[in-house]
Short mmCIF file of C-alpha atoms in Angstrom, two decimals:
data_model
loop_
_atom_site.label_atom_id
_atom_site.label_comp_id
_atom_site.label_asym_id
_atom_site.label_seq_id
_atom_site.Cartn_x
_atom_site.Cartn_y
_atom_site.Cartn_z
CA MET A 1 20.18 3.14 -16.61
CA PRO A 2 23.59 1.51 -17.26
CA GLN A 3 23.97 -2.24 -16.86
CA LEU A 4 25.23 -2.92 -13.34
CA SER A 5 27.17 -5.83 -11.89
CA HIS A 6 25.30 -8.44 -9.86
CA GLY A 7 26.69 -7.07 -6.60
CA ARG A 8 25.73 -3.51 -7.47
CA ARG A 9 22.22 -4.62 -8.42
CA MET A 10 21.85 -6.32 -5.05
CA LEU A 11 23.02 -3.15 -3.32
CA VAL A 12 20.47 -1.06 -5.23
CA LEU A 13 17.78 -3.57 -4.20
CA ALA A 14 18.86 -3.32 -0.56
CA ILE A 15 18.74 0.49 -0.65
CA CYS A 16 15.26 0.47 -2.20
CA CYS A 17 14.09 -2.04 0.40
CA MET A 18 15.25 0.30 3.16
CA SER A 19 12.73 2.88 1.96
CA LEU A 20 9.98 0.26 1.92
CA LEU A 21 10.99 -0.83 5.43
CA ILE A 22 10.55 2.58 7.04
CA VAL A 23 7.28 3.27 5.20
CA SER A 24 5.81 -0.16 6.04
CA LEU A 25 7.24 -0.25 9.55
CA ASP A 26 5.65 3.12 10.26
CA ASN A 27 2.15 1.73 9.67
CA THR A 28 2.56 -1.49 11.66
CA VAL A 29 4.25 0.31 14.55
CA LEU A 30 1.50 2.94 14.63
CA ASN A 31 -1.24 0.30 14.77
CA VAL A 32 0.19 -1.06 18.03
CA ALA A 33 0.31 2.48 19.42
CA LEU A 34 -3.36 3.28 18.65
CA PRO A 35 -4.77 2.49 22.14
CA SER A 36 -2.00 4.58 23.73
CA LEU A 37 -2.81 7.44 21.35
CA GLN A 38 -6.49 7.04 22.19
CA ARG A 39 -5.79 7.44 25.91
CA GLU A 40 -3.18 10.22 25.81
CA LEU A 41 -4.79 12.37 23.10
CA ASP A 42 -8.41 11.53 24.00
CA ALA A 43 -9.06 10.27 20.46
CA SER A 44 -12.31 8.77 19.23
CA THR A 45 -12.51 5.79 16.86
CA SER A 46 -12.73 8.19 13.91
CA GLY A 47 -9.68 10.05 15.26
CA LEU A 48 -7.72 6.81 15.28
CA GLN A 49 -8.88 6.12 11.71
CA TRP A 50 -7.60 9.51 10.59
CA THR A 51 -4.13 8.97 12.09
CA ILE A 52 -3.78 6.03 9.70
CA ASP A 53 -5.90 7.19 6.77
CA ALA A 54 -4.47 10.72 6.60
CA TYR A 55 -1.19 9.04 5.70
CA THR A 56 -2.46 6.38 3.31
CA LEU A 57 -4.91 8.82 1.68
CA VAL A 58 -2.23 11.37 0.76
CA LEU A 59 0.06 8.55 -0.27
CA ALA A 60 -2.55 7.08 -2.60
CA SER A 61 -3.37 10.49 -4.06
CA LEU A 62 0.22 11.39 -4.94
CA LEU A 63 1.80 8.07 -5.91
CA MET A 64 0.98 8.31 -9.62
CA LEU A 65 2.20 11.90 -9.77
CA ALA A 66 5.44 10.85 -8.06
CA GLY A 67 5.93 7.92 -10.44
CA SER A 68 5.46 10.01 -13.60
CA THR A 69 7.55 12.86 -12.19
CA ALA A 70 10.38 10.46 -11.41
CA ASP A 71 10.25 9.06 -14.94
CA ARG A 72 10.44 12.64 -16.22
CA ILE A 73 13.05 14.43 -14.06
CA GLY A 74 15.02 11.51 -12.63
CA ARG A 75 14.21 8.62 -10.33
CA ARG A 76 17.16 9.03 -7.97
CA ARG A 77 16.45 12.76 -7.56
CA VAL A 78 12.80 12.17 -6.61
CA PHE A 79 13.74 9.21 -4.40
CA MET A 80 16.23 11.28 -2.41
CA SER A 81 13.73 14.13 -2.07
CA GLY A 82 11.22 11.63 -0.69
CA LEU A 83 13.70 10.39 1.91
CA VAL A 84 14.32 13.96 3.10
CA VAL A 85 10.61 14.85 3.38
CA PHE A 86 9.65 11.52 5.00
CA THR A 87 12.41 11.79 7.61
CA LEU A 88 11.43 15.39 8.39
CA GLY A 89 7.77 14.38 8.65
CA SER A 90 8.69 11.62 11.10
CA LEU A 91 10.51 14.12 13.31
CA LEU A 92 7.48 16.43 13.26
CA CYS A 93 5.12 13.56 14.16
CA SER A 94 7.20 12.82 17.25
CA LEU A 95 6.72 16.45 18.34
CA ALA A 96 2.96 16.71 17.63
CA PRO A 97 1.20 18.50 20.53
CA ASP A 98 -2.27 17.04 19.84
CA LEU A 99 -4.22 14.73 17.53
CA ASN A 100 -4.92 17.38 14.89
CA TRP A 101 -1.26 18.25 14.48
CA LEU A 102 -0.35 14.56 14.41
CA VAL A 103 -2.75 14.07 11.49
CA VAL A 104 -1.21 17.08 9.69
CA PHE A 105 2.35 15.83 10.20
CA ARG A 106 1.32 12.35 9.07
CA MET A 107 0.29 14.00 5.81
CA VAL A 108 3.76 15.55 5.53
CA GLN A 109 5.21 12.07 6.01
CA ALA A 110 2.96 10.80 3.24
CA VAL A 111 4.18 13.43 0.77
CA GLY A 112 7.67 12.02 1.25
CA GLY A 113 6.43 8.43 1.23
CA SER A 114 4.73 8.97 -2.12
CA MET A 115 8.19 9.59 -3.63
CA LEU A 116 9.67 6.40 -2.19
CA ASN A 117 7.91 3.10 -2.89
CA PRO A 118 6.69 3.56 -6.50
CA VAL A 119 9.97 5.21 -7.47
CA ALA A 120 11.95 2.48 -5.74
CA MET A 121 9.94 -0.15 -7.63
CA SER A 122 10.64 1.69 -10.87
CA ILE A 123 14.36 1.68 -10.04
CA ILE A 124 14.19 -2.07 -9.35
CA THR A 125 12.27 -2.71 -12.59
CA ASN A 126 14.89 -0.89 -14.63
CA THR A 127 17.79 -2.46 -12.70
CA PHE A 128 16.62 -6.07 -12.98
CA THR A 129 15.80 -6.54 -16.65
CA ASP A 130 15.73 -10.37 -16.65
CA PRO A 131 12.14 -11.49 -15.89
CA ARG A 132 13.16 -14.31 -13.53
CA GLU A 133 15.67 -12.14 -11.68
CA ARG A 134 13.10 -9.37 -11.47
CA ALA A 135 10.51 -11.75 -10.00
CA ARG A 136 13.00 -12.85 -7.33
CA ALA A 137 13.88 -9.23 -6.56
CA ILE A 138 10.19 -8.43 -6.17
CA GLY A 139 9.91 -11.44 -3.87
CA VAL A 140 12.62 -9.93 -1.68
CA TRP A 141 10.75 -6.64 -1.84
CA GLY A 142 7.63 -8.42 -0.60
CA ALA A 143 9.61 -10.09 2.18
CA VAL A 144 10.48 -6.65 3.52
CA VAL A 145 6.75 -6.04 4.03
CA GLY A 146 6.73 -9.24 6.08
CA LEU A 147 9.80 -8.10 7.99
CA SER A 148 8.10 -4.81 8.84
CA MET A 149 5.02 -6.72 10.00
CA ALA A 150 7.17 -9.01 12.14
CA ALA A 151 9.37 -6.29 13.61
CA GLY A 152 6.74 -3.54 13.76
CA PRO A 153 4.50 -4.91 16.52
CA LEU A 154 7.49 -5.92 18.65
CA VAL A 155 9.43 -2.70 18.13
CA GLY A 156 6.27 -0.65 18.55
CA GLY A 157 5.18 -2.51 21.66
CA LEU A 158 8.60 -2.20 23.27
CA LEU A 159 8.87 1.52 22.48
CA VAL A 160 5.30 2.37 23.51
CA ASP A 161 5.56 0.49 26.81
CA SER A 162 9.04 1.79 27.72
CA VAL A 163 9.31 5.29 26.19
CA GLY A 164 5.91 6.29 24.79
CA TRP A 165 4.16 6.51 21.45
CA ARG A 166 6.26 9.44 20.21
CA SER A 167 9.32 7.24 20.06
CA ILE A 168 7.82 5.09 17.29
CA PHE A 169 8.61 7.88 14.82
CA TRP A 170 12.24 8.12 15.95
CA VAL A 171 12.98 4.76 14.31
CA ASN A 172 12.65 6.34 10.87
CA LEU A 173 15.31 9.00 11.45
CA PRO A 174 18.54 6.94 11.32
CA VAL A 175 17.22 4.58 8.61
CA GLY A 176 16.13 7.51 6.45
CA LEU A 177 19.48 9.27 6.78
CA VAL A 178 21.48 6.12 5.98
CA ALA A 179 19.28 5.36 2.96
CA LEU A 180 19.75 8.95 1.76
CA LEU A 181 23.55 8.70 1.91
CA LEU A 182 23.65 5.28 0.22
CA THR A 183 21.30 6.43 -2.54
CA TRP A 184 23.48 9.48 -3.26
CA ARG A 185 26.58 7.26 -3.41
CA PHE A 186 25.47 4.05 -5.14
CA VAL A 187 22.16 4.42 -7.03
CA PRO A 188 22.62 5.65 -10.63
CA GLU A 189 20.26 8.24 -12.04
CA SER A 190 17.68 7.07 -14.59
CA ARG A 191 14.67 8.54 -16.34
CA ALA A 192 12.27 7.68 -19.13
CA PRO A 193 13.58 8.36 -22.66
CA ARG A 194 10.57 10.58 -23.38
CA ALA A 195 9.30 12.87 -20.64
CA ARG A 196 5.60 12.80 -19.74
CA ARG A 197 3.85 16.11 -19.21
CA PRO A 198 2.06 16.84 -15.91
CA ASP A 199 -1.71 16.39 -15.66
CA PRO A 200 -2.81 18.91 -12.99
CA VAL A 201 -6.55 18.47 -13.65
CA GLY A 202 -6.27 14.70 -13.30
CA GLN A 203 -4.27 15.11 -10.08
CA VAL A 204 -6.89 17.41 -8.54
CA LEU A 205 -9.66 14.98 -9.49
CA VAL A 206 -7.80 12.05 -7.89
CA ILE A 207 -7.35 14.01 -4.65
CA ALA A 208 -11.03 15.02 -4.67
CA LEU A 209 -12.15 11.43 -5.32
CA PHE A 210 -10.01 9.74 -2.66
CA GLY A 211 -10.43 12.47 -0.04
CA SER A 212 -14.19 12.91 -0.29
CA LEU A 213 -14.85 9.17 -0.42
CA THR A 214 -12.72 8.48 2.66
CA TYR A 215 -14.27 11.37 4.60
CA ALA A 216 -17.79 10.21 3.78
CA ILE A 217 -17.04 6.65 4.96
CA ILE A 218 -15.23 7.57 8.19
CA GLU A 219 -17.68 10.25 9.30
CA ALA A 220 -20.88 8.39 8.28
CA PRO A 221 -21.45 6.75 11.72
CA HIS A 222 -20.93 10.07 13.54
CA GLY A 223 -22.63 12.66 11.32
CA SER A 224 -26.01 13.15 9.74
CA LEU A 225 -26.91 12.13 6.21
CA GLY A 226 -26.91 15.79 5.21
CA SER A 227 -23.30 16.23 6.36
CA THR A 228 -21.87 13.17 4.61
CA LEU A 229 -23.99 12.91 1.46
CA PRO A 230 -22.33 15.94 -0.23
CA PHE A 231 -18.92 14.28 0.12
CA ALA A 232 -20.23 11.04 -1.36
CA ALA A 233 -21.72 13.02 -4.25
CA LEU A 234 -18.41 14.85 -4.74
CA ALA A 235 -16.61 11.51 -4.94
CA LEU A 236 -19.00 10.29 -7.64
CA ILE A 237 -18.65 13.52 -9.62
CA ALA A 238 -14.85 13.38 -9.38
CA LEU A 239 -14.85 9.76 -10.59
CA LEU A 240 -17.04 10.53 -13.61
CA ALA A 241 -14.97 13.61 -14.45
CA LEU A 242 -11.76 11.57 -14.18
CA LEU A 243 -13.08 8.88 -16.53
CA ARG A 244 -14.04 11.58 -19.03
CA HIS A 245 -10.88 13.67 -18.72
CA GLU A 246 -8.09 11.10 -18.72
CA PRO A 247 -8.73 9.45 -22.14
CA ARG A 248 -8.59 12.90 -23.75
CA ARG A 249 -5.10 13.60 -22.44
CA PRO A 250 -2.18 12.57 -24.67
CA GLU A 251 -0.20 11.80 -21.50
CA PRO A 252 -2.70 11.25 -18.68
CA LEU A 253 -1.97 10.87 -14.99
CA ILE A 254 -3.77 7.50 -15.07
CA ASP A 255 -3.31 5.77 -18.40
CA LEU A 256 -6.62 3.94 -18.73
CA ARG A 257 -5.18 1.97 -21.66
CA PHE A 258 -3.33 -0.17 -19.11
CA PHE A 259 -6.69 -1.56 -18.01
CA ARG A 260 -7.22 -3.22 -21.40
CA SER A 261 -5.02 -5.93 -19.91
CA ALA A 262 -7.07 -8.34 -17.80
CA PRO A 263 -4.04 -9.29 -15.64
CA PHE A 264 -3.28 -5.62 -14.96
CA SER A 265 -6.91 -4.85 -14.12
CA GLY A 266 -7.11 -7.97 -11.99
CA ALA A 267 -3.90 -7.08 -10.16
CA THR A 268 -5.33 -3.63 -9.41
CA VAL A 269 -8.54 -4.99 -7.88
CA ILE A 270 -6.63 -7.73 -6.04
CA ALA A 271 -4.33 -5.09 -4.56
CA VAL A 272 -7.29 -3.03 -3.33
CA SER A 273 -8.96 -6.14 -1.85
CA ALA A 274 -5.85 -7.58 -0.20
CA PHE A 275 -4.69 -4.34 1.36
CA ALA A 276 -8.20 -3.41 2.46
CA ALA A 277 -8.17 -6.73 4.31
CA LEU A 278 -4.74 -5.95 5.79
CA GLY A 279 -5.71 -2.46 6.96
CA GLY A 280 -8.94 -3.69 8.50
CA PHE A 281 -7.32 -6.76 10.04
CA LEU A 282 -4.59 -4.75 11.80
CA PHE A 283 -7.07 -2.11 12.97
CA LEU A 284 -9.53 -4.58 14.48
CA SER A 285 -6.83 -6.85 15.95
CA THR A 286 -4.95 -4.05 17.71
CA LEU A 287 -8.06 -2.59 19.32
CA TYR A 288 -9.30 -6.04 20.34
CA LEU A 289 -6.05 -7.22 21.90
CA GLN A 290 -5.45 -4.08 23.95
CA ASN A 291 -8.91 -2.63 24.61
CA VAL A 292 -10.84 -5.88 25.05
CA ARG A 293 -8.28 -8.41 26.28
CA GLY A 294 -6.42 -5.71 28.21
CA LEU A 295 -2.97 -6.63 26.90
CA SER A 296 -0.07 -4.20 26.92
CA ALA A 297 1.35 -2.90 23.64
CA MET A 298 4.26 -5.35 23.91
CA GLU A 299 1.96 -8.31 24.63
CA ALA A 300 -0.25 -7.31 21.69
CA GLY A 301 2.84 -7.20 19.49
CA LEU A 302 3.78 -10.73 20.50
CA TRP A 303 0.24 -11.93 19.74
CA MET A 304 0.50 -10.52 16.22
CA LEU A 305 3.71 -12.44 15.46
CA PRO A 306 1.77 -15.52 14.23
CA MET A 307 0.45 -13.29 11.46
CA ALA A 308 3.69 -11.43 10.75
CA VAL A 309 6.16 -14.31 10.61
CA PRO A 310 4.33 -16.31 7.89
CA THR A 311 4.11 -13.12 5.82
CA PHE A 312 7.88 -12.72 6.08
CA LEU A 313 8.54 -16.38 5.23
CA CYS A 314 6.02 -16.74 2.40
CA ALA A 315 6.85 -13.56 0.47
CA PRO A 316 10.15 -14.78 -1.08
CA LEU A 317 8.57 -18.18 -1.77
CA SER A 318 5.79 -16.38 -3.61
CA GLY A 319 8.36 -14.48 -5.67
CA ARG A 320 10.08 -17.72 -6.70
CA LEU A 321 6.73 -19.29 -7.61
CA VAL A 322 5.82 -16.29 -9.75
CA GLY A 323 9.17 -16.53 -11.51
CA SER A 324 8.92 -20.27 -12.17
CA ARG A 325 5.17 -20.99 -12.48
CA GLY A 326 3.43 -17.65 -12.92
CA PRO A 327 1.08 -15.72 -10.62
CA ARG A 328 -1.93 -18.06 -10.45
CA LEU A 329 -0.75 -20.48 -7.74
CA PRO A 330 0.40 -17.76 -5.30
CA LEU A 331 -2.86 -15.87 -5.78
CA VAL A 332 -4.98 -18.99 -5.21
CA ILE A 333 -3.05 -19.76 -2.01
CA ALA A 334 -3.36 -16.14 -0.89
CA GLY A 335 -7.07 -15.85 -1.58
CA GLY A 336 -7.89 -19.22 -0.05
CA ALA A 337 -5.95 -18.57 3.16
CA MET A 338 -7.37 -15.08 3.63
CA THR A 339 -10.93 -16.29 3.01
CA VAL A 340 -10.67 -19.10 5.57
CA SER A 341 -9.10 -16.71 8.07
CA GLY A 342 -12.02 -14.30 7.68
CA LEU A 343 -14.53 -17.13 8.06
CA LEU A 344 -12.94 -18.20 11.36
CA PHE A 345 -13.73 -14.77 12.80
CA ALA A 346 -17.06 -14.24 11.03
CA LEU A 347 -18.58 -17.67 11.71
CA PHE A 348 -16.76 -19.06 14.74
CA GLU A 349 -15.83 -15.92 16.73
CA ALA A 350 -12.13 -16.76 16.62
CA GLU A 351 -11.38 -14.01 19.16
CA THR A 352 -13.03 -15.97 21.95
CA SER A 353 -10.55 -18.87 21.82
CA ASN A 354 -6.76 -18.73 21.81
CA ALA A 355 -6.57 -21.69 19.40
CA THR A 356 -8.89 -20.20 16.77
CA LEU A 357 -7.36 -16.74 17.20
CA LEU A 358 -3.91 -18.22 16.54
CA ALA A 359 -5.20 -20.13 13.51
CA GLY A 360 -6.86 -17.00 12.11
CA TYR A 361 -3.65 -15.00 12.47
CA LEU A 362 -1.52 -17.74 10.90
CA LEU A 363 -3.81 -18.13 7.89
CA PHE A 364 -4.01 -14.41 7.26
CA GLY A 365 -0.22 -14.13 7.46
CA VAL A 366 0.22 -16.93 4.91
CA GLY A 367 -2.34 -15.35 2.59
CA PHE A 368 -0.88 -11.88 2.73
CA GLY A 369 2.64 -13.24 2.32
CA PHE A 370 1.72 -14.84 -1.00
CA VAL A 371 -0.28 -11.94 -2.46
CA ASN A 372 2.24 -9.12 -2.87
CA ALA A 373 4.70 -10.54 -5.41
CA PRO A 374 2.11 -11.56 -8.05
CA ILE A 375 0.44 -8.13 -7.78
CA THR A 376 3.66 -6.25 -8.46
CA ASN A 377 4.95 -8.61 -11.11
CA THR A 378 1.69 -8.56 -13.06
CA ALA A 379 1.40 -4.79 -12.84
CA VAL A 380 4.77 -4.11 -14.52
CA SER A 381 4.99 -7.15 -16.83
CA GLY A 382 4.32 -6.37 -20.45
CA MET A 383 4.40 -2.61 -19.91
CA PRO A 384 6.97 -0.49 -21.80
CA THR A 385 10.00 0.14 -19.58
CA ASP A 386 9.73 3.90 -20.15
CA GLN A 387 6.37 3.81 -18.34
CA ALA A 388 7.48 1.53 -15.52
CA GLY A 389 7.09 4.35 -13.00
CA VAL A 390 3.47 4.99 -14.00
CA ALA A 391 2.52 1.30 -14.10
CA SER A 392 4.11 0.50 -10.74
CA ALA A 393 2.57 3.66 -9.26
CA VAL A 394 -0.92 2.45 -10.24
CA ALA A 395 -0.23 -0.81 -8.38
CA SER A 396 1.14 1.06 -5.36
CA THR A 397 -1.84 3.43 -5.42
CA SER A 398 -4.18 0.44 -5.41
CA ARG A 399 -2.44 -0.90 -2.31
CA GLN A 400 -2.67 2.37 -0.42
CA LEU A 401 -6.25 3.02 -1.54
CA GLY A 402 -7.17 -0.48 -0.37
CA GLN A 403 -5.58 0.07 3.04
CA THR A 404 -7.30 3.45 3.34
CA LEU A 405 -10.70 1.95 2.52
CA GLY A 406 -10.12 -1.04 4.80
CA VAL A 407 -9.50 1.17 7.84
CA ALA A 408 -12.29 3.58 6.85
CA VAL A 409 -14.96 0.95 6.19
CA LEU A 410 -14.18 -1.42 9.05
CA GLY A 411 -13.64 1.47 11.46
CA ALA A 412 -17.02 2.88 10.47
CA VAL A 413 -18.68 -0.52 10.87
CA LEU A 414 -17.08 -0.95 14.30
CA ALA A 415 -18.01 2.57 15.43
CA ALA A 416 -21.62 2.05 14.35
CA GLY A 417 -21.81 -1.26 16.20
CA VAL A 418 -20.16 -0.08 19.41
CA GLY A 419 -22.02 3.23 19.60
CA SER A 420 -21.78 4.69 23.09
CA SER A 421 -21.00 1.32 24.71
CA SER A 422 -17.57 0.16 25.79
CA TYR A 423 -15.35 -1.95 23.54
CA ALA A 424 -15.17 -4.73 26.12
CA ASP A 425 -18.93 -5.23 26.11
CA THR A 426 -19.73 -5.03 22.40
CA PHE A 427 -16.54 -5.46 20.35
CA VAL A 428 -16.99 -9.10 19.25
CA THR A 429 -20.55 -8.55 18.09
CA ALA A 430 -19.86 -5.11 16.58
CA SER A 431 -16.88 -6.37 14.58
CA ARG A 432 -18.74 -9.32 13.02
CA PRO A 433 -19.84 -7.45 9.84
CA GLY A 434 -16.26 -6.28 9.45
CA TRP A 435 -14.96 -9.85 9.43
CA TRP A 436 -17.52 -10.72 6.74
CA ILE A 437 -16.14 -7.85 4.67
CA LEU A 438 -12.62 -9.24 5.10
CA THR A 439 -13.88 -12.66 4.02
CA ALA A 440 -15.31 -11.11 0.87
CA CYS A 441 -11.96 -9.45 0.17
CA GLY A 442 -10.21 -12.83 0.40
CA ALA A 443 -12.80 -14.40 -1.91
CA ALA A 444 -12.19 -11.60 -4.44
CA VAL A 445 -8.45 -12.32 -4.41
CA LEU A 446 -9.13 -16.03 -4.96
CA THR A 447 -11.64 -15.53 -7.77
CA LEU A 448 -9.68 -12.89 -9.66
CA GLY A 449 -6.48 -14.86 -9.15
CA VAL A 450 -8.02 -17.68 -11.20
CA VAL A 451 -9.88 -15.59 -13.79
CA THR A 452 -7.15 -13.09 -14.66
CA THR A 453 -4.16 -15.44 -14.94
CA GLY A 454 -5.29 -17.90 -17.62
CA ARG A 455 -4.69 -18.07 -21.37
CA TRP A 456 -7.46 -15.59 -22.22
CA ALA A 457 -6.13 -13.07 -19.71
CA ARG A 458 -2.57 -13.39 -21.04
CA SER A 459 -3.82 -12.77 -24.58
CA THR A 460 -5.47 -9.52 -23.46
CA ALA A 461 -2.19 -8.44 -21.87
CA GLU A 462 -0.29 -9.13 -25.09
CA ARG A 463 -2.82 -7.19 -27.16
CA ALA A 464 -2.83 -4.30 -24.71
CA ALA A 465 0.96 -4.05 -24.69
CA ARG A 466 1.11 -4.25 -28.49
CA ARG A 467 -1.56 -1.58 -28.97
CA LEU A 468 0.05 0.62 -26.35
CA LYS A 469 3.40 0.47 -28.13
CA GLU A 470 1.79 1.13 -31.51
CA GLU A 471 -0.12 4.14 -30.20
CA GLU A 472 2.97 5.49 -28.47
CA GLU A 473 4.96 5.11 -31.70
CA ARG A 474 2.27 6.90 -33.72
CA ALA A 475 2.20 9.72 -31.19
CA ARG A 476 5.99 10.00 -31.32
CA ARG A 477 6.02 10.17 -35.11
CA ALA A 478 3.25 12.74 -35.11
CA GLY A 479 5.28 14.84 -32.69
CA VAL A 480 8.38 14.57 -34.86
CA GLY A 481 6.36 15.46 -37.99
CA ALA A 482 4.91 18.52 -36.33
#
């Protein structure tokens, strides 16, 4: 990619953030619409889980393929294709006649979404080559997640109450079209110097692993052991086969050599934990506010602002802290705040008091606001720039997998606790194990934030990057010699 002026780099950042906005906004807006979907489409708890997880599951399964494909054939080309498919998928979702078709069209959306965020992050990584400038850009990127969380509940609540749930997908249409035109006009094409070959076997194994695991978790409370155990076994088999297959590939879908770096491995687990907490938090909060407290979609959106606004405000601060002091402090703040938030619900039934509910939302918003920038920065730091798409795609996959598992696990826990009773009678008690799970996720962020950001961890990252470059150079020379 040619060196761009400061103004042009900022424009590229803004265009990439537009793609993140529509993808992130789509999830937060949909969460507010879940009770309306439940009523109009006669959806069960598992049906609501699938409207979210069908999207995040496909997204997680295809992100690494999209990242490597973009590095190979051109990042702008894949990014523009993603905008077209995502916008078309949004239109189809707004026309879905029933829940099954909505789930299918959400999967179409996800195919487009898989070409957006990891590719956009790769474009940003290659546009902002200075580490400090890159950290600030990633902080802005994280702030867009906060913006979507702040605007999503309000926009979603207003649209659902005034027009209906179908209108929440209309928001993506003008933004997607504008982003497409700006990308075509202002974003330069870039690709990795050496193309990576596809890994179809690895891709199939990833889809089998994520899909079967999610199905087994979501359907466990509703089906028999005999109906869910085969899917759990398939997930285990796919995982073992993936771990055996990938190291044998010269250019694997998932480069397991990245995980020699303790910061990279830590960032991956932190991403899964943090976004599992986010997915579960939004799922439980939306159902509680509307189905238990009886609030409208708009009122529920206003109640979620104390969580969304701190996320928006803390994300750029986290980016600046990562650039000036490294990732440890933001991760400690994030993990601590999320852990305390979970404990308020798990120990003190924060839902039953407005004051504790507000405090729980504020703390979670602060925690999530600080967690995104250090994840992204650590994932791409030290990696060769020609593999930026693959490295950032692993981080993005971890986020989506975490959100998928958060909704699946906490939804399953809630469904098992509620049973055939009404939400109003049993929700607080039934959701208690879920809040303990969210507390554990926050504690994992805190612990790994300390362990994987010290001197020892940095030394493993340096060794991993050095060995990776040496192995890549040997492979290149062997290819030239042949």
